[in-house]
Coordinates of C-alpha atoms and ligand atoms in Angstrom, one line a residue:
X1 CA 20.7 103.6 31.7
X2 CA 17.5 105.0 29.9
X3 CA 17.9 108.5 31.3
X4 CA 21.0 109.0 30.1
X5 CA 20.6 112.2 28.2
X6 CA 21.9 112.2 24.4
X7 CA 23.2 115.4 23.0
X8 CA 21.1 116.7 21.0
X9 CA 23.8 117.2 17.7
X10 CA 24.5 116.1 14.5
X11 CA 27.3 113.6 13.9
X12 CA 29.7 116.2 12.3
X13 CA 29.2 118.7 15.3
X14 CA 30.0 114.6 17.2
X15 CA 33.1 114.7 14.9
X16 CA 34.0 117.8 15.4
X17 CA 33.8 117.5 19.7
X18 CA 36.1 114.7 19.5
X19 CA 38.7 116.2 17.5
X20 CA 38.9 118.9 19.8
X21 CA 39.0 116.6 22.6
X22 CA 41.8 114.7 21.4
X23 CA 43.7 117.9 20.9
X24 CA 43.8 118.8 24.3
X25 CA 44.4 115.1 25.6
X26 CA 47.0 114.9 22.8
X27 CA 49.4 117.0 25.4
X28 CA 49.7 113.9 27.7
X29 CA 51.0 111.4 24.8
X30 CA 55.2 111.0 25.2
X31 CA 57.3 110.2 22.2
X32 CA 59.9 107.3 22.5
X33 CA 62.2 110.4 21.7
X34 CA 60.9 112.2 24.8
X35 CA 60.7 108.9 26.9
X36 CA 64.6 108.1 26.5
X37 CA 65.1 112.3 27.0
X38 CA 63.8 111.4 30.5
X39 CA 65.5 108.9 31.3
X40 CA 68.9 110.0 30.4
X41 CA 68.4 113.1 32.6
X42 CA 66.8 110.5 35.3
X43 CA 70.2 108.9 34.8
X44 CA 72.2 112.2 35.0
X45 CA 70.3 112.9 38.2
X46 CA 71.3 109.7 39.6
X47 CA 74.6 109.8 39.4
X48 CA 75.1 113.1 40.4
X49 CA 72.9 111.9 43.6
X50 CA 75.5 109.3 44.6
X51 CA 78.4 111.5 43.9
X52 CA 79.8 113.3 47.0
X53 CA 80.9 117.0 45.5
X54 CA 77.2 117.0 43.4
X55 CA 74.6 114.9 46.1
X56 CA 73.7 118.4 47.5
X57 CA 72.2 120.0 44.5
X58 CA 70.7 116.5 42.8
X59 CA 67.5 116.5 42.8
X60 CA 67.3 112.5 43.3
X61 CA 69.0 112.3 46.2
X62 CA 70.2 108.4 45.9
X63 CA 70.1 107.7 49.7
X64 CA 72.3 104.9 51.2
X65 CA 70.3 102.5 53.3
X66 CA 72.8 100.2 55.2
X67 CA 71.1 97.3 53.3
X68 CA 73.8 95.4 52.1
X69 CA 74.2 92.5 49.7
X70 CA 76.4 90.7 52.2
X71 CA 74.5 87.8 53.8
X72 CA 74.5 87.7 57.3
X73 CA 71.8 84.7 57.3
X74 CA 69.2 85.8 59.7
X75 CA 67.7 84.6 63.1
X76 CA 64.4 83.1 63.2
X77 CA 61.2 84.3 65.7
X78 CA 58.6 86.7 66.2
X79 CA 58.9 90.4 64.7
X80 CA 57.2 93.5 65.2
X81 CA 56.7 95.5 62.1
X82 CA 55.3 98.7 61.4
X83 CA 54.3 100.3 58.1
X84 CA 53.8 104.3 58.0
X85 CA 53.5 105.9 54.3
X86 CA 50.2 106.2 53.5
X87 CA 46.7 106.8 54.8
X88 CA 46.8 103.9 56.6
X89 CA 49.2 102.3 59.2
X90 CA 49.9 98.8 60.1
X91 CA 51.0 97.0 62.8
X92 CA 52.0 93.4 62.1
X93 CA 53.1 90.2 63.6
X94 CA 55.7 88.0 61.5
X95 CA 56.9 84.7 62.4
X96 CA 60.2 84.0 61.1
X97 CA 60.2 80.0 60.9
X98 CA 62.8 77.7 59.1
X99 CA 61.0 75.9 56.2
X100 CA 63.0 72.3 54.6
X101 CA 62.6 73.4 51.4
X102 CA 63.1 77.3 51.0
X103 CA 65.2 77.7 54.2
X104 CA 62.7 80.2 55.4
X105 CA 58.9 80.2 56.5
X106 CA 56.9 83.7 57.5
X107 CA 53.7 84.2 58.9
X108 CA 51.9 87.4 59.5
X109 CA 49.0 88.5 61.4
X110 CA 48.3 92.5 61.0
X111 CA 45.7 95.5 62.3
X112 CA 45.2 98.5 59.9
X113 CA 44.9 101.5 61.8
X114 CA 43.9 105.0 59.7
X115 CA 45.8 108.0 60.2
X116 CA 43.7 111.6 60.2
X117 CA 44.3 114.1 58.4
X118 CA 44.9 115.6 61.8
X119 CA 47.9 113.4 62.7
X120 CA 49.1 114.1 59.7
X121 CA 49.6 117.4 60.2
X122 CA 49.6 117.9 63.6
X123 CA 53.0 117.4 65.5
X124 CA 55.4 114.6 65.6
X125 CA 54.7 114.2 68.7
X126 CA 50.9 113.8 68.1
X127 CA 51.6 111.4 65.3
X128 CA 53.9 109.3 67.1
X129 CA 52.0 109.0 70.5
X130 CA 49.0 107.5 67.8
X131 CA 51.5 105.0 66.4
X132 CA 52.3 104.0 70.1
X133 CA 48.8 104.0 71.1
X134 CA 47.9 101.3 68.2
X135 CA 51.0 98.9 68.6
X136 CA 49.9 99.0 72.2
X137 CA 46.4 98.0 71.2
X138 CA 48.0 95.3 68.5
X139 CA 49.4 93.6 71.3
X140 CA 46.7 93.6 73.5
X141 CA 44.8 92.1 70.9
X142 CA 47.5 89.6 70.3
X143 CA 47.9 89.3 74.0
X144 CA 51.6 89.6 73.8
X145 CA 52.4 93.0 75.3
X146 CA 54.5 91.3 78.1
X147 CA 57.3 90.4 75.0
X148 CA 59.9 92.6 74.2
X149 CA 60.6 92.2 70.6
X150 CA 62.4 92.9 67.5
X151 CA 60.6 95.5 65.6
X152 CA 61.4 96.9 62.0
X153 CA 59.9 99.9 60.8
X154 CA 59.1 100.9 57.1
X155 CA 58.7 104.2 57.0
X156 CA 58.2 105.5 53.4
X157 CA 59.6 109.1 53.1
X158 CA 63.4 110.3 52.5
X159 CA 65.3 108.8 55.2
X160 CA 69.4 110.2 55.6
X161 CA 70.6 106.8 56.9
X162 CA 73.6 106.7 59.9
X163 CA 72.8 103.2 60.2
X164 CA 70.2 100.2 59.5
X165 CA 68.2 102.2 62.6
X166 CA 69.0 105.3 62.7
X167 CA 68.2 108.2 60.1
X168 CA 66.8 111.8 60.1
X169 CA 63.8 112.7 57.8
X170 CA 64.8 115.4 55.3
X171 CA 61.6 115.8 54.4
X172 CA 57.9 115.0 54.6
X173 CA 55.9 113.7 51.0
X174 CA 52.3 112.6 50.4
X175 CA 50.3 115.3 52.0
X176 CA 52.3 114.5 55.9
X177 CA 53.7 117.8 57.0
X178 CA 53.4 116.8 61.0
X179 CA 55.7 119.2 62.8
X180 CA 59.3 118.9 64.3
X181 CA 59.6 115.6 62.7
X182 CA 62.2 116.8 59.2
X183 CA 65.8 116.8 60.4
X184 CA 65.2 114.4 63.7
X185 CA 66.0 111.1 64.2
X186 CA 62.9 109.1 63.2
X187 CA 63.5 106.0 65.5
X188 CA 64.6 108.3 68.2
X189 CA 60.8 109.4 67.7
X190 CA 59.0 106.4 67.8
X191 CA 61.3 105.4 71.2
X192 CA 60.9 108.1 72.8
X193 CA 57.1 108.1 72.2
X194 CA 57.0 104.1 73.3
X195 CA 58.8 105.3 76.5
X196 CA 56.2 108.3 77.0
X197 CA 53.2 104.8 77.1
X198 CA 55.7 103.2 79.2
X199 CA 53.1 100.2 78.9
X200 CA 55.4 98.7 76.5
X201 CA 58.7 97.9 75.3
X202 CA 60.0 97.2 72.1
X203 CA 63.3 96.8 70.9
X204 CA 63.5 99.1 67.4
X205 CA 66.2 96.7 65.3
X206 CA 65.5 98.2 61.4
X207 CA 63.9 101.1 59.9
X208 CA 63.7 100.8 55.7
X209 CA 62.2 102.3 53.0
X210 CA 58.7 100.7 51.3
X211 CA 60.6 99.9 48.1
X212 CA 63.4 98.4 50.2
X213 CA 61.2 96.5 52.0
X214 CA 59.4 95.4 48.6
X215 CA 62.5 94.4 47.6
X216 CA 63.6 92.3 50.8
X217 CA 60.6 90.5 50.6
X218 CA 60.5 89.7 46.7
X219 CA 64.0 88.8 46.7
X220 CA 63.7 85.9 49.5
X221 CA 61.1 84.6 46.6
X222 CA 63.9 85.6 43.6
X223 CA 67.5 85.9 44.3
X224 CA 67.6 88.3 41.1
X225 CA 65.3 91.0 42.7
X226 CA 67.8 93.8 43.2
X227 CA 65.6 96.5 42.4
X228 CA 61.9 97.7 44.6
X229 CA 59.6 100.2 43.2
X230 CA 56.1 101.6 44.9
X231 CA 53.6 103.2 42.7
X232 CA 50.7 103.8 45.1
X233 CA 50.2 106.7 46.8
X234 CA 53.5 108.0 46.1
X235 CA 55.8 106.7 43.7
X236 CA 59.8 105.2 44.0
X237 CA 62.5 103.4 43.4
X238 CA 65.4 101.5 45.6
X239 CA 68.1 99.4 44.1
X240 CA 71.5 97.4 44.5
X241 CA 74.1 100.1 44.1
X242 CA 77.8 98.8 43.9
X243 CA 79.5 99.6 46.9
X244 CA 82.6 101.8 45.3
X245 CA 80.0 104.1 43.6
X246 CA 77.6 105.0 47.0
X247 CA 80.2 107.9 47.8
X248 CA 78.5 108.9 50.5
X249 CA 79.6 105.7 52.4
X250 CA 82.9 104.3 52.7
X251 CA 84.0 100.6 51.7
X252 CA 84.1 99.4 48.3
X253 CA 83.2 95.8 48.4
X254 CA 80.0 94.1 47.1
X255 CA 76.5 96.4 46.8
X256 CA 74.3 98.5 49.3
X257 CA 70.6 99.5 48.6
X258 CA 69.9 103.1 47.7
X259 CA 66.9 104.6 47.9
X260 CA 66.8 106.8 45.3
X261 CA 63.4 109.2 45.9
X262 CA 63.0 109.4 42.3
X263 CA 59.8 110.8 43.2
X264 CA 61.5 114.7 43.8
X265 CA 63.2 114.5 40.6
X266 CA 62.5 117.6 38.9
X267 CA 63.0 119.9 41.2
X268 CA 66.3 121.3 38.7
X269 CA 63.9 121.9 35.8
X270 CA 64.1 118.6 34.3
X271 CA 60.9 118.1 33.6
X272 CA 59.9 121.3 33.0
X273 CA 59.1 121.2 28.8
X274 CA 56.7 117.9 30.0
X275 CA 54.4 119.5 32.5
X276 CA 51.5 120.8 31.7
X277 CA 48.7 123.2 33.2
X278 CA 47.1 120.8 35.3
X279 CA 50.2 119.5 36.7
X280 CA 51.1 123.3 38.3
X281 CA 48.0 123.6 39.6
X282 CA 48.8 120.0 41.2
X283 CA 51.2 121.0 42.4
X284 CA 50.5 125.1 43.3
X285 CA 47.8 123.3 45.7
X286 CA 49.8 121.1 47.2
X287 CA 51.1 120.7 50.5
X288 CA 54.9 120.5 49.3
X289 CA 54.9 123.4 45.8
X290 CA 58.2 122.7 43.8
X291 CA 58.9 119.4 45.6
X292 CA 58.5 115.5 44.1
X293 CA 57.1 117.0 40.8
X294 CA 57.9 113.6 38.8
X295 CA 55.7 111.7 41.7
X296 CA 52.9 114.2 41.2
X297 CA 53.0 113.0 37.5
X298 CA 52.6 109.4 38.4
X299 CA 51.2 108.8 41.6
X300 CA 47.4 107.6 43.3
X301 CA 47.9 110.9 45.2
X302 CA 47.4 112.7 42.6
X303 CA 46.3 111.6 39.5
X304 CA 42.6 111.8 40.4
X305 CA 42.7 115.3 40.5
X306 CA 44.9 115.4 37.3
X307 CA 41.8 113.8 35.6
X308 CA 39.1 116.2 37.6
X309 CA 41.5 119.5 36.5
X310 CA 41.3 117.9 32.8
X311 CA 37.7 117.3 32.7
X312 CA 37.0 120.5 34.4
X313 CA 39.4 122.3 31.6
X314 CA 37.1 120.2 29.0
X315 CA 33.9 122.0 30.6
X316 CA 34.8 124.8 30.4
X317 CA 36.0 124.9 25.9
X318 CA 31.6 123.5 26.2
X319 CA 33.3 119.8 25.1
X320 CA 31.6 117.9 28.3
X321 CA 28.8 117.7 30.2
X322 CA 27.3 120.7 28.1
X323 CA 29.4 122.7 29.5
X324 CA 28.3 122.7 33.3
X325 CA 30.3 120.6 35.8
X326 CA 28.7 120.2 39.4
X327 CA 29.5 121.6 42.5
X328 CA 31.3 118.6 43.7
X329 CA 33.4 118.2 40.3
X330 CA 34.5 121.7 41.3
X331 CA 35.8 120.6 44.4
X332 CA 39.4 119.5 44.9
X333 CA 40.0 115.9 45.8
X334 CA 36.6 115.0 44.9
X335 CA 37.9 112.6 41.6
X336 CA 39.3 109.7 43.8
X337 CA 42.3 108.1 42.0
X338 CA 40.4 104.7 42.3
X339 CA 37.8 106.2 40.0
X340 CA 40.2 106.4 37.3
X341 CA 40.8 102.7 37.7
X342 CA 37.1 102.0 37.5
X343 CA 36.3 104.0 34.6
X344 CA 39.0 102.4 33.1
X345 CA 38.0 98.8 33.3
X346 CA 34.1 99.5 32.2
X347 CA 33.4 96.4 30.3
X348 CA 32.3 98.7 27.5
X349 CA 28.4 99.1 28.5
X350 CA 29.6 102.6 30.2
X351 CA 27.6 101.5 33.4
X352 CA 30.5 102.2 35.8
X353 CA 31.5 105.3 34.8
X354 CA 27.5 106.7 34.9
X355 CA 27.8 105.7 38.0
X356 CA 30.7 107.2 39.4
X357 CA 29.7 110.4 37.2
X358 CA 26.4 110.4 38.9
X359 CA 27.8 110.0 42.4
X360 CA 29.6 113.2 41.3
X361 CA 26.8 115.1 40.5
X362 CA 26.2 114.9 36.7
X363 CA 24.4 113.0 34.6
X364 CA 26.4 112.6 32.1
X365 CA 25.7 111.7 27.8
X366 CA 27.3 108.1 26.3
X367 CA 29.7 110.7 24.5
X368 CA 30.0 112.3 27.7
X369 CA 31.1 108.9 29.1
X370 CA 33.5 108.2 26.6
X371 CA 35.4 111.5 27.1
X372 CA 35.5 111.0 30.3
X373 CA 36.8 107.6 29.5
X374 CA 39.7 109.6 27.6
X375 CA 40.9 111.9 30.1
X376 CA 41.4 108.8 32.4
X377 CA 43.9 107.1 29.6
X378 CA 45.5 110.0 28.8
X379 CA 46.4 111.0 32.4
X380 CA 47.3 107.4 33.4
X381 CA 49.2 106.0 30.6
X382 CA 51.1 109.4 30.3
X383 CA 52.1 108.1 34.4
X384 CA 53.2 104.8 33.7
X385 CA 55.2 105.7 30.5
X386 CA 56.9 108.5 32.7
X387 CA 57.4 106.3 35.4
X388 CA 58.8 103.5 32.6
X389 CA 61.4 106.1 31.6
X390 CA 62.4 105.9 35.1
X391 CA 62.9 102.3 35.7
X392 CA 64.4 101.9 32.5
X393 CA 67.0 104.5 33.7
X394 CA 67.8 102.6 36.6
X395 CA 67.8 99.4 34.8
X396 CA 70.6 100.5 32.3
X397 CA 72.3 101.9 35.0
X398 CA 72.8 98.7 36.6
X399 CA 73.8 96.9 33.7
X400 CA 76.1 100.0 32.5
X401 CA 77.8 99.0 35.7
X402 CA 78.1 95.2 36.0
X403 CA 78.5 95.3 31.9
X404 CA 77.1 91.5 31.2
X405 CA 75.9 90.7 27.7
X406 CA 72.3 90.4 29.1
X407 CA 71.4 91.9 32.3
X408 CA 69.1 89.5 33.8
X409 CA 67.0 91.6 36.8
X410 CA 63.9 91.2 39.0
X411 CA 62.1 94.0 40.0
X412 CA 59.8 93.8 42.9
X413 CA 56.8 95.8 42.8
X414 CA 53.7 97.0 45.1
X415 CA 51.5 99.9 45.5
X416 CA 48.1 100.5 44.7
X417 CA 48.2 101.8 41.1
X418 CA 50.2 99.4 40.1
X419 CA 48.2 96.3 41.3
X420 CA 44.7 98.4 41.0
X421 CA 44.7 99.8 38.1
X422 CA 43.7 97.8 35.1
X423 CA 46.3 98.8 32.1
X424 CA 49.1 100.3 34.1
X425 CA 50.9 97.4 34.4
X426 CA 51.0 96.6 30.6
X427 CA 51.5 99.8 29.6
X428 CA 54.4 100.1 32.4
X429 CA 56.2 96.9 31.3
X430 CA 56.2 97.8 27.6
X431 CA 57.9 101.1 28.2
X432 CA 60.4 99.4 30.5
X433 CA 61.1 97.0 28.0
X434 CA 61.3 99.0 24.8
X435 CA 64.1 101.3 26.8
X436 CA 66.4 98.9 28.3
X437 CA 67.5 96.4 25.2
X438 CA 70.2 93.7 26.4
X439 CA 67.9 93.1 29.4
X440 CA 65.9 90.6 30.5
X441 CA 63.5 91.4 33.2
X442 CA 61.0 89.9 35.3
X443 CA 58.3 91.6 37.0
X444 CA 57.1 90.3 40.5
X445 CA 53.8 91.5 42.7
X446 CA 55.0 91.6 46.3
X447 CA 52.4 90.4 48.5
X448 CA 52.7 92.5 52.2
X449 CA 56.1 93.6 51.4
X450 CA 56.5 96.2 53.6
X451 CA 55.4 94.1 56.5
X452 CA 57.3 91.2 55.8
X453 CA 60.9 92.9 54.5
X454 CA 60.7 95.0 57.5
X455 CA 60.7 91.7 59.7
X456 CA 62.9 89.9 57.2
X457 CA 65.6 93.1 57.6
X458 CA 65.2 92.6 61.3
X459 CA 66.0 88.7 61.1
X460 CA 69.2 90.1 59.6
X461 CA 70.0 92.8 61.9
X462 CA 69.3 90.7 65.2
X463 CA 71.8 87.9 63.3
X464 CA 74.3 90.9 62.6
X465 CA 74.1 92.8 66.3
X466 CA 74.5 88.8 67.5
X467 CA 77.6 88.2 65.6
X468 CA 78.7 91.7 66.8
X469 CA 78.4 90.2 70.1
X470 CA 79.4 86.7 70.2
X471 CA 83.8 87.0 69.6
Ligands
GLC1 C1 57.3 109.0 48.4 C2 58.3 108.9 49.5 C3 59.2 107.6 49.3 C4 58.3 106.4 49.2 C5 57.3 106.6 48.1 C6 56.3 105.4 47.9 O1 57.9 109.2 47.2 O2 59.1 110.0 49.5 O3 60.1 107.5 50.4 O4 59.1 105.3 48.9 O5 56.5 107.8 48.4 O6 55.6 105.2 49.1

């Protein structure tokens, strides 16, 4: 740490950098004022998702998901599940076993498979031969391709629902833009590219949501978790919806999941007065302009490069790195989200975030560090207090609805920045709580959620199509 250069100023010219600094950082700080601002328009949004004359124009479009409250018990075996919603895909193996105690037992065995950029944004076909290709090279490795089994699929983008399995994507999120895909039937896809192998068969029983499948998998741990939330490389929210206000679906009894996509809210304006420069860059340079602008506050896809835009903005008012950023701190996508959660938990000696800095091309001052330090906070707390507002919106919703004295609620959580970065659970949690008085709420990790609801959905749906068939 030696080398580290020290800027060569006085400590009032010291003084007088950080006051400037925290000037323009101040723009990411949310009143409590503002906080419950967004939330009642989250909740405005909501409802006017779920109600049939508005869902067209709401900007959270509230999506029905055929999961239901109304147990059907499930069947026990082995399950296919897939996982598509991020960089990576999974292929996993879950054993459904009875247990004495809990009633249940599941096991899981899994492959990780990464998508390219290339499938990503290729065509659906592409994209879906690849998915194919590796559950074909799961089973060989598991040596069970002679099995035809159940298989539930998470698939973590808006989904119109027709059924448990079957659903056209309205639309692709999170840097995905593979064509002919929005507007089809997504399992049709994945069959149809099965079929094209034709060295394998698969019977596709379940398709969910990630924060559905979150949900699923916490609530078999906590009978109270009605609600699933993601913050990882997108960000959203699924809950249990009473049955007589999901317009889009008939019946009235008991409660269905709805998806919400939160994540596009904003799209009417509604958060127009709280984004700031770097967010419309953020967005002008994304794959999807105008779309999922709350997401694009919150999530891993993009907060990195709301912390490279600030620093660079700091560079160039001469507050950082004297005034020079590096080639590669010029480049988009070169501030990795998981930096921000490293610089964030330096133990204080600033040795983690030289070292990031440095891999970055500059070397930067212990001031320099510190700033640096500051940017990261601002953009990150300013994400989970705007995703706070959020739950808490959904939260008083619920209880609004059921009207108890105390709403007592478990929300199951997953997703990278959630379980990766240091603070953002604490800072998340207090929001949460300070907006939703009258409620008590527990906070659980899920571990392999979308792997294991997905199965846990198709224990259900196999028990459901059997009752269907036994008179
Ligand atoms: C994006 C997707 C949504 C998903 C979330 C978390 O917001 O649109 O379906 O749940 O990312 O992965």
């Amino acid at each position: 740490m030696g080398q580290m250069g020290k800027m060569p100023c006085s400590l009032s010219s010291v003084l007088e950098r950080v006051i400037m600094v925290e000037q323009i950082l101040s723009e990411f700080r949310l009143k409590k004022e503002q906080l419950k601002e967004v939330m009642k328009r989250m909740m405005r949004e909501m409802d006017r998702g779920l109600r049939v004359e508005t869902h067209q124009e709401a900007s959270v479009k509230m999506l029905p998901t055929y999961v239901c409250s109304t147990p059907e018990g499930s069947e026990v075996g082995d399950f296919l599940a897939l996982d598509l919603g991020g960089t990576n895909f999974r292929v996993m193996l879950v054993k459904v076993g009875e247990d004495e105690e809990r009633g249940w037992k599941v096991e899981t065995k899994h492959q990780m498979y990464s998508i390219s950029e290339d499938a990503m944004t290729g065509t659906a076909e592409m994209l879906f031969d690849y998915i194919a290709e590796c559950i074909s090279d799961f089973l060989n490795r598991q040596h069970i391709k002679h099995k035809k089994l159940p298989l539930g699929f998470t698939f973590s983008f808006p989904v119109r629902h027709e059924n448990i399995d079957k659903g056209i994507l309205l639309n692709w999120t999170k840097g995905f833009k593979a064509s002919g895909a929005e507007g089809n039937n997504v399992v049709g896809l994945l069959r149809d590219a099965i079929k094209r192998r034709g060295d394998f068969e698969m019977d596709v029983v379940a398709m969910v949501n990630d924060t559905v499948a979150t949900m699923i998998s916490c609530y078999y741990e906590d009978r109270s978790c009605e609600v699933g939330m993601i913050v990882g490389t997108g960000c959203n929210a699924c809950y249990m919806e009473e049955m007589r206000t999901v317009e889009l679906v008939e019946g009235e009894e008991g409660r269905m999941c709805v998806n919400t996509e939160w994540g596009a809210f904003g799209a009417n304006g509604e958060l127009e007065e709280f984004r700031l420069e770097y967010d419309r860059v953020v967005d002008e340079t994304s794959l999807n302009p105008g779309q999922q602008l709350y997401e694009k506050l919150i999530s891993g896809k993009y907060m990195g490069e709301l912390v490279r835009l600030v620093l660079l903005k700091l560079v160039n008012e001469e507050l950082l790195f004297n005034g020079e950023a590096s080639d590669l701190l010029k480049t988009r996508g070169s501030f990795e989200t998981r930096y921000v959660s490293q610089i964030e938990g330096d133990s204080g000696d600033r040795k983690q975030i030289y070292n990031i800095l440095s891999t970055l091309g500059v070397l930067p001052s212990e001031l320099d560090c510190d700033i640096v330090r500051l940017a990261c906070e601002s953009v990150s707390t300013r994400a989970a207090h705007m995703c706070g507002a959020g739950l808490a919106g959904v939260i008083n919703r619920m209880r609004e609805r059921r009207s108890p004295a105390v709403l007592k609620i478990t929300v199951g959580i997953d997703g990278s920045v959630y379980k990766l970065h240091p603070c953002f659970q604490d800072r998340f949690h207090k929001v949460v709580r300070e907006l939703t008085p009258h409620c008590d709420i527990t906070f659980i990790q899920s571990e392999e959620g979308s792997g294991r609801g997905a199965a846990l959905i198709s224990a259900v749906a196999c028990k459901m199509a059997a009752c269907m068939l036994t008179p």
